[in-house]
Amino acid sequence: MVVEEMAELTKEILKNISRGKDNISAIVEETADVEIMLEQLKENYKIADAVAEYKANKIKLIEQRLNDWDNK
C-alpha cells in the first residue's frame, strides 16, 4: 500500500510539473495518504524512534550545509 500511495503522489506531481495541470488538491490528498501510510509503516516495523533520530540528524546536516553556503 505504501508503494501504491507513493506512486499516486508521483503521478499527481508529474501531472503538475510536466503538463502544468492545476491539481494541487490532488497533491494534497495524495500527500496525506502517503504520510498516513508512512506512519503505519513505522508502526508495523517499530522504527518510529530510529526514523525520528535519523531525520533530526539529516536536518542538522542540511542546516550546516545551508549555513556554509550562506557564509561563502
PDB file of N, CA and C in Angstrom:
ATOM      1  N   MET A   1       0.816  -1.201   0.000  1.00  0.00           N
ATOM      2  CA  MET A   1       0.000   0.000   0.000  1.00  0.00           C
ATOM      3  C   MET A   1       0.861   1.268   0.000  1.00  0.00           C
ATOM      4  N   VAL A   2       1.980   1.234   0.716  1.00  0.00           N
ATOM      5  CA  VAL A   2       2.848   2.414   0.763  1.00  0.00           C
ATOM      6  C   VAL A   2       3.332   2.764  -0.635  1.00  0.00           C
ATOM      7  N   VAL A   3       3.793   1.764  -1.350  1.00  0.00           N
ATOM      8  CA  VAL A   3       4.319   1.991  -2.699  1.00  0.00           C
ATOM      9  C   VAL A   3       3.211   2.499  -3.616  1.00  0.00           C
ATOM     10  N   GLU A   4       2.024   1.946  -3.482  1.00  0.00           N
ATOM     11  CA  GLU A   4       0.896   2.378  -4.310  1.00  0.00           C
ATOM     12  C   GLU A   4       0.566   3.850  -4.056  1.00  0.00           C
ATOM     13  N   GLU A   5       0.524   4.236  -2.793  1.00  0.00           N
ATOM     14  CA  GLU A   5       0.224   5.637  -2.455  1.00  0.00           C
ATOM     15  C   GLU A   5       1.324   6.568  -2.960  1.00  0.00           C
ATOM     16  N   MET A   6       2.575   6.138  -2.843  1.00  0.00           N
ATOM     17  CA  MET A   6       3.681   6.955  -3.341  1.00  0.00           C
ATOM     18  C   MET A   6       3.606   7.117  -4.857  1.00  0.00           C
ATOM     19  N   ALA A   7       3.206   6.047  -5.532  1.00  0.00           N
ATOM     20  CA  ALA A   7       3.069   6.108  -6.990  1.00  0.00           C
ATOM     21  C   ALA A   7       1.964   7.091  -7.384  1.00  0.00           C
ATOM     22  N   GLU A   8       0.871   7.097  -6.624  1.00  0.00           N
ATOM     23  CA  GLU A   8      -0.219   8.027  -6.912  1.00  0.00           C
ATOM     24  C   GLU A   8       0.224   9.471  -6.705  1.00  0.00           C
ATOM     25  N   LEU A   9       1.007   9.709  -5.647  1.00  0.00           N
ATOM     26  CA  LEU A   9       1.531  11.060  -5.409  1.00  0.00           C
ATOM     27  C   LEU A   9       2.490  11.458  -6.527  1.00  0.00           C
ATOM     28  N   THR A  10       3.348  10.544  -6.911  1.00  0.00           N
ATOM     29  CA  THR A  10       4.290  10.804  -8.002  1.00  0.00           C
ATOM     30  C   THR A  10       3.538  11.180  -9.277  1.00  0.00           C
ATOM     31  N   LYS A  11       2.500  10.449  -9.575  1.00  0.00           N
ATOM     32  CA  LYS A  11       1.697  10.704 -10.771  1.00  0.00           C
ATOM     33  C   LYS A  11       1.112  12.116 -10.752  1.00  0.00           C
ATOM     34  N   GLU A  12       0.584  12.533  -9.599  1.00  0.00           N
ATOM     35  CA  GLU A  12      -0.016  13.865  -9.495  1.00  0.00           C
ATOM     36  C   GLU A  12       1.040  14.968  -9.600  1.00  0.00           C
ATOM     37  N   ILE A  13       2.203  14.733  -9.018  1.00  0.00           N
ATOM     38  CA  ILE A  13       3.290  15.714  -9.112  1.00  0.00           C
ATOM     39  C   ILE A  13       3.740  15.857 -10.567  1.00  0.00           C
ATOM     40  N   LEU A  14       3.880  14.733 -11.248  1.00  0.00           N
ATOM     41  CA  LEU A  14       4.292  14.776 -12.652  1.00  0.00           C
ATOM     42  C   LEU A  14       3.259  15.478 -13.527  1.00  0.00           C
ATOM     43  N   LYS A  15       1.974  15.257 -13.252  1.00  0.00           N
ATOM     44  CA  LYS A  15       0.928  15.971 -13.982  1.00  0.00           C
ATOM     45  C   LYS A  15       1.090  17.473 -13.800  1.00  0.00           C
ATOM     46  N   ASN A  16       1.385  17.880 -12.578  1.00  0.00           N
ATOM     47  CA  ASN A  16       1.517  19.301 -12.268  1.00  0.00           C
ATOM     48  C   ASN A  16       2.723  19.903 -12.959  1.00  0.00           C
ATOM     49  N   ILE A  17       3.839  19.207 -12.919  1.00  0.00           N
ATOM     50  CA  ILE A  17       5.086  19.740 -13.458  1.00  0.00           C
ATOM     51  C   ILE A  17       5.123  19.662 -14.983  1.00  0.00           C
ATOM     52  N   SER A  18       4.856  18.494 -15.522  1.00  0.00           N
ATOM     53  CA  SER A  18       5.057  18.316 -16.959  1.00  0.00           C
ATOM     54  C   SER A  18       3.886  18.794 -17.805  1.00  0.00           C
ATOM     55  N   ARG A  19       2.698  18.769 -17.246  1.00  0.00           N
ATOM     56  CA  ARG A  19       1.528  19.184 -18.022  1.00  0.00           C
ATOM     57  C   ARG A  19       0.964  20.523 -17.576  1.00  0.00           C
ATOM     58  N   GLY A  20       1.526  21.072 -16.496  1.00  0.00           N
ATOM     59  CA  GLY A  20       1.037  22.343 -15.984  1.00  0.00           C
ATOM     60  C   GLY A  20      -0.382  22.257 -15.448  1.00  0.00           C
ATOM     61  N   LYS A  21      -0.771  21.075 -15.030  1.00  0.00           N
ATOM     62  CA  LYS A  21      -2.133  20.863 -14.543  1.00  0.00           C
ATOM     63  C   LYS A  21      -2.312  21.492 -13.161  1.00  0.00           C
ATOM     64  N   ASP A  22      -3.447  22.150 -12.951  1.00  0.00           N
ATOM     65  CA  ASP A  22      -3.766  22.747 -11.649  1.00  0.00           C
ATOM     66  C   ASP A  22      -4.441  21.677 -10.790  1.00  0.00           C
ATOM     67  N   ASN A  23      -3.620  20.849 -10.133  1.00  0.00           N
ATOM     68  CA  ASN A  23      -4.137  19.723  -9.364  1.00  0.00           C
ATOM     69  C   ASN A  23      -3.622  19.713  -7.933  1.00  0.00           C
ATOM     70  N   ILE A  24      -3.471  20.889  -7.371  1.00  0.00           N
ATOM     71  CA  ILE A  24      -2.933  20.998  -6.009  1.00  0.00           C
ATOM     72  C   ILE A  24      -3.786  20.216  -5.017  1.00  0.00           C
ATOM     73  N   SER A  25      -5.088  20.235  -5.187  1.00  0.00           N
ATOM     74  CA  SER A  25      -5.941  19.488  -4.247  1.00  0.00           C
ATOM     75  C   SER A  25      -5.638  17.991  -4.313  1.00  0.00           C
ATOM     76  N   ALA A  26      -5.353  17.472  -5.499  1.00  0.00           N
ATOM     77  CA  ALA A  26      -4.991  16.058  -5.626  1.00  0.00           C
ATOM     78  C   ALA A  26      -3.631  15.789  -4.985  1.00  0.00           C
ATOM     79  N   ILE A  27      -2.709  16.732  -5.130  1.00  0.00           N
ATOM     80  CA  ILE A  27      -1.393  16.582  -4.497  1.00  0.00           C
ATOM     81  C   ILE A  27      -1.543  16.587  -2.979  1.00  0.00           C
ATOM     82  N   VAL A  28      -2.384  17.455  -2.469  1.00  0.00           N
ATOM     83  CA  VAL A  28      -2.640  17.495  -1.016  1.00  0.00           C
ATOM     84  C   VAL A  28      -3.197  16.157  -0.549  1.00  0.00           C
ATOM     85  N   GLU A  29      -4.191  15.659  -1.261  1.00  0.00           N
ATOM     86  CA  GLU A  29      -4.826  14.385  -0.891  1.00  0.00           C
ATOM     87  C   GLU A  29      -3.821  13.237  -0.916  1.00  0.00           C
ATOM     88  N   GLU A  30      -3.045  13.150  -1.970  1.00  0.00           N
ATOM     89  CA  GLU A  30      -2.078  12.056  -2.089  1.00  0.00           C
ATOM     90  C   GLU A  30      -0.949  12.187  -1.069  1.00  0.00           C
ATOM     91  N   THR A  31      -0.542  13.420  -0.769  1.00  0.00           N
ATOM     92  CA  THR A  31       0.480  13.635   0.259  1.00  0.00           C
ATOM     93  C   THR A  31      -0.018  13.141   1.609  1.00  0.00           C
ATOM     94  N   ALA A  32      -1.256  13.462   1.930  1.00  0.00           N
ATOM     95  CA  ALA A  32      -1.837  12.990   3.197  1.00  0.00           C
ATOM     96  C   ALA A  32      -1.875  11.464   3.237  1.00  0.00           C
ATOM     97  N   ASP A  33      -2.277  10.850   2.127  1.00  0.00           N
ATOM     98  CA  ASP A  33      -2.316   9.392   2.071  1.00  0.00           C
ATOM     99  C   ASP A  33      -0.933   8.782   2.280  1.00  0.00           C
ATOM    100  N   VAL A  34       0.076   9.377   1.661  1.00  0.00           N
ATOM    101  CA  VAL A  34       1.446   8.879   1.827  1.00  0.00           C
ATOM    102  C   VAL A  34       1.895   9.029   3.277  1.00  0.00           C
ATOM    103  N   GLU A  35       1.615  10.177   3.872  1.00  0.00           N
ATOM    104  CA  GLU A  35       2.015  10.382   5.273  1.00  0.00           C
ATOM    105  C   GLU A  35       1.343   9.366   6.193  1.00  0.00           C
ATOM    106  N   ILE A  36       0.078   9.081   5.957  1.00  0.00           N
ATOM    107  CA  ILE A  36      -0.632   8.081   6.764  1.00  0.00           C
ATOM    108  C   ILE A  36       0.016   6.715   6.601  1.00  0.00           C
ATOM    109  N   MET A  37       0.315   6.353   5.365  1.00  0.00           N
ATOM    110  CA  MET A  37       0.937   5.055   5.122  1.00  0.00           C
ATOM    111  C   MET A  37       2.335   4.969   5.734  1.00  0.00           C
ATOM    112  N   LEU A  38       3.074   6.074   5.700  1.00  0.00           N
ATOM    113  CA  LEU A  38       4.407   6.079   6.327  1.00  0.00           C
ATOM    114  C   LEU A  38       4.308   5.885   7.837  1.00  0.00           C
ATOM    115  N   GLU A  39       3.301   6.498   8.441  1.00  0.00           N
ATOM    116  CA  GLU A  39       3.091   6.303   9.881  1.00  0.00           C
ATOM    117  C   GLU A  39       2.775   4.841  10.178  1.00  0.00           C
ATOM    118  N   GLN A  40       1.952   4.225   9.348  1.00  0.00           N
ATOM    119  CA  GLN A  40       1.635   2.809   9.530  1.00  0.00           C
ATOM    120  C   GLN A  40       2.876   1.940   9.331  1.00  0.00           C
ATOM    121  N   LEU A  41       3.682   2.293   8.352  1.00  0.00           N
ATOM    122  CA  LEU A  41       4.920   1.560   8.087  1.00  0.00           C
ATOM    123  C   LEU A  41       5.841   1.612   9.306  1.00  0.00           C
ATOM    124  N   LYS A  42       6.012   2.822   9.857  1.00  0.00           N
ATOM    125  CA  LYS A  42       6.875   2.969  11.038  1.00  0.00           C
ATOM    126  C   LYS A  42       6.340   2.166  12.211  1.00  0.00           C
ATOM    127  N   GLU A  43       5.024   2.142  12.361  1.00  0.00           N
ATOM    128  CA  GLU A  43       4.407   1.367  13.443  1.00  0.00           C
ATOM    129  C   GLU A  43       4.597  -0.132  13.217  1.00  0.00           C
ATOM    130  N   ASN A  44       4.354  -0.589  12.006  1.00  0.00           N
ATOM    131  CA  ASN A  44       4.475  -2.020  11.712  1.00  0.00           C
ATOM    132  C   ASN A  44       5.890  -2.541  11.938  1.00  0.00           C
ATOM    133  N   TYR A  45       6.887  -1.727  11.573  1.00  0.00           N
ATOM    134  CA  TYR A  45       8.284  -2.151  11.713  1.00  0.00           C
ATOM    135  C   TYR A  45       8.926  -1.679  13.018  1.00  0.00           C
ATOM    136  N   LYS A  46       8.144  -0.966  13.839  1.00  0.00           N
ATOM    137  CA  LYS A  46       8.644  -0.460  15.131  1.00  0.00           C
ATOM    138  C   LYS A  46       9.923   0.361  14.946  1.00  0.00           C
ATOM    139  N   ILE A  47       9.872   1.286  13.975  1.00  0.00           N
ATOM    140  CA  ILE A  47      11.058   2.073  13.644  1.00  0.00           C
ATOM    141  C   ILE A  47      10.851   3.575  13.820  1.00  0.00           C
ATOM    142  N   ALA A  48       9.765   3.964  14.462  1.00  0.00           N
ATOM    143  CA  ALA A  48       9.443   5.389  14.585  1.00  0.00           C
ATOM    144  C   ALA A  48      10.574   6.170  15.248  1.00  0.00           C
ATOM    145  N   ASP A  49      11.131   5.644  16.332  1.00  0.00           N
ATOM    146  CA  ASP A  49      12.202   6.357  17.039  1.00  0.00           C
ATOM    147  C   ASP A  49      13.464   6.450  16.178  1.00  0.00           C
ATOM    148  N   ALA A  50      13.814   5.374  15.510  1.00  0.00           N
ATOM    149  CA  ALA A  50      15.009   5.372  14.664  1.00  0.00           C
ATOM    150  C   ALA A  50      14.847   6.344  13.502  1.00  0.00           C
ATOM    151  N   VAL A  51      13.659   6.393  12.914  1.00  0.00           N
ATOM    152  CA  VAL A  51      13.399   7.324  11.816  1.00  0.00           C
ATOM    153  C   VAL A  51      13.491   8.758  12.312  1.00  0.00           C
ATOM    154  N   ALA A  52      12.902   9.025  13.476  1.00  0.00           N
ATOM    155  CA  ALA A  52      12.937  10.383  14.035  1.00  0.00           C
ATOM    156  C   ALA A  52      14.366  10.825  14.307  1.00  0.00           C
ATOM    157  N   GLU A  53      15.185   9.925  14.842  1.00  0.00           N
ATOM    158  CA  GLU A  53      16.589  10.253  15.120  1.00  0.00           C
ATOM    159  C   GLU A  53      17.355  10.517  13.820  1.00  0.00           C
ATOM    160  N   TYR A  54      17.178   9.658  12.836  1.00  0.00           N
ATOM    161  CA  TYR A  54      17.857   9.836  11.554  1.00  0.00           C
ATOM    162  C   TYR A  54      17.427  11.145  10.901  1.00  0.00           C
ATOM    163  N   LYS A  55      16.141  11.424  10.954  1.00  0.00           N
ATOM    164  CA  LYS A  55      15.603  12.647  10.361  1.00  0.00           C
ATOM    165  C   LYS A  55      16.188  13.881  11.042  1.00  0.00           C
ATOM    166  N   ALA A  56      16.273  13.874  12.371  1.00  0.00           N
ATOM    167  CA  ALA A  56      16.839  15.006  13.105  1.00  0.00           C
ATOM    168  C   ALA A  56      18.294  15.233  12.712  1.00  0.00           C
ATOM    169  N   ASN A  57      19.048  14.150  12.597  1.00  0.00           N
ATOM    170  CA  ASN A  57      20.454  14.267  12.195  1.00  0.00           C
ATOM    171  C   ASN A  57      20.573  14.784  10.765  1.00  0.00           C
ATOM    172  N   LYS A  58      19.711  14.324   9.890  1.00  0.00           N
ATOM    173  CA  LYS A  58      19.734  14.764   8.499  1.00  0.00           C
ATOM    174  C   LYS A  58      19.405  16.259   8.399  1.00  0.00           C
ATOM    175  N   ILE A  59      18.431  16.703   9.178  1.00  0.00           N
ATOM    176  CA  ILE A  59      18.065  18.126   9.186  1.00  0.00           C
ATOM    177  C   ILE A  59      19.230  18.978   9.679  1.00  0.00           C
ATOM    178  N   LYS A  60      19.925  18.510  10.710  1.00  0.00           N
ATOM    179  CA  LYS A  60      21.101  19.241  11.194  1.00  0.00           C
ATOM    180  C   LYS A  60      22.159  19.366  10.101  1.00  0.00           C
ATOM    181  N   LEU A  61      22.385  18.287   9.369  1.00  0.00           N
ATOM    182  CA  LEU A  61      23.366  18.295   8.287  1.00  0.00           C
ATOM    183  C   LEU A  61      22.954  19.282   7.197  1.00  0.00           C
ATOM    184  N   ILE A  62      21.700  19.295   6.844  1.00  0.00           N
ATOM    185  CA  ILE A  62      21.199  20.226   5.830  1.00  0.00           C
ATOM    186  C   ILE A  62      21.368  21.665   6.309  1.00  0.00           C
ATOM    187  N   GLU A  63      21.043  21.913   7.569  1.00  0.00           N
ATOM    188  CA  GLU A  63      21.213  23.260   8.128  1.00  0.00           C
ATOM    189  C   GLU A  63      22.671  23.700   8.079  1.00  0.00           C
ATOM    190  N   GLN A  64      23.581  22.785   8.398  1.00  0.00           N
ATOM    191  CA  GLN A  64      25.013  23.099   8.344  1.00  0.00           C
ATOM    192  C   GLN A  64      25.437  23.442   6.922  1.00  0.00           C
ATOM    193  N   ARG A  65      24.970  22.661   5.972  1.00  0.00           N
ATOM    194  CA  ARG A  65      25.318  22.921   4.570  1.00  0.00           C
ATOM    195  C   ARG A  65      24.776  24.273   4.116  1.00  0.00           C
ATOM    196  N   LEU A  66      23.542  24.588   4.514  1.00  0.00           N
ATOM    197  CA  LEU A  66      22.962  25.884   4.141  1.00  0.00           C
ATOM    198  C   LEU A  66      23.725  27.036   4.777  1.00  0.00           C
ATOM    199  N   ASN A  67      24.118  26.853   6.030  1.00  0.00           N
ATOM    200  CA  ASN A  67      24.909  27.888   6.708  1.00  0.00           C
ATOM    201  C   ASN A  67      26.266  28.061   6.040  1.00  0.00           C
ATOM    202  N   ASP A  68      26.890  26.950   5.663  1.00  0.00           N
ATOM    203  CA  ASP A  68      28.172  27.019   4.957  1.00  0.00           C
ATOM    204  C   ASP A  68      28.003  27.730   3.626  1.00  0.00           C
ATOM    205  N   TRP A  69      26.912  27.452   2.925  1.00  0.00           N
ATOM    206  CA  TRP A  69      26.639  28.079   1.627  1.00  0.00           C
ATOM    207  C   TRP A  69      26.444  29.592   1.809  1.00  0.00           C
ATOM    208  N   ASP A  70      25.700  29.984   2.851  1.00  0.00           N
ATOM    209  CA  ASP A  70      25.453  31.402   3.114  1.00  0.00           C
ATOM    210  C   ASP A  70      26.727  32.152   3.481  1.00  0.00           C
ATOM    211  N   ASN A  71      27.687  31.470   4.085  1.00  0.00           N
ATOM    212  CA  ASN A  71      28.921  32.105   4.521  1.00  0.00           C
ATOM    213  C   ASN A  71      29.994  32.166   3.433  1.00  0.00           C
ATOM    214  N   LYS A  72      29.673  31.682   2.246  1.00  0.00           N
ATOM    215  CA  LYS A  72      30.649  31.733   1.146  1.00  0.00           C
ATOM    216  C   LYS A  72      30.626  33.063   0.467  1.00  0.00           C
TER     217      LYS A  72
END
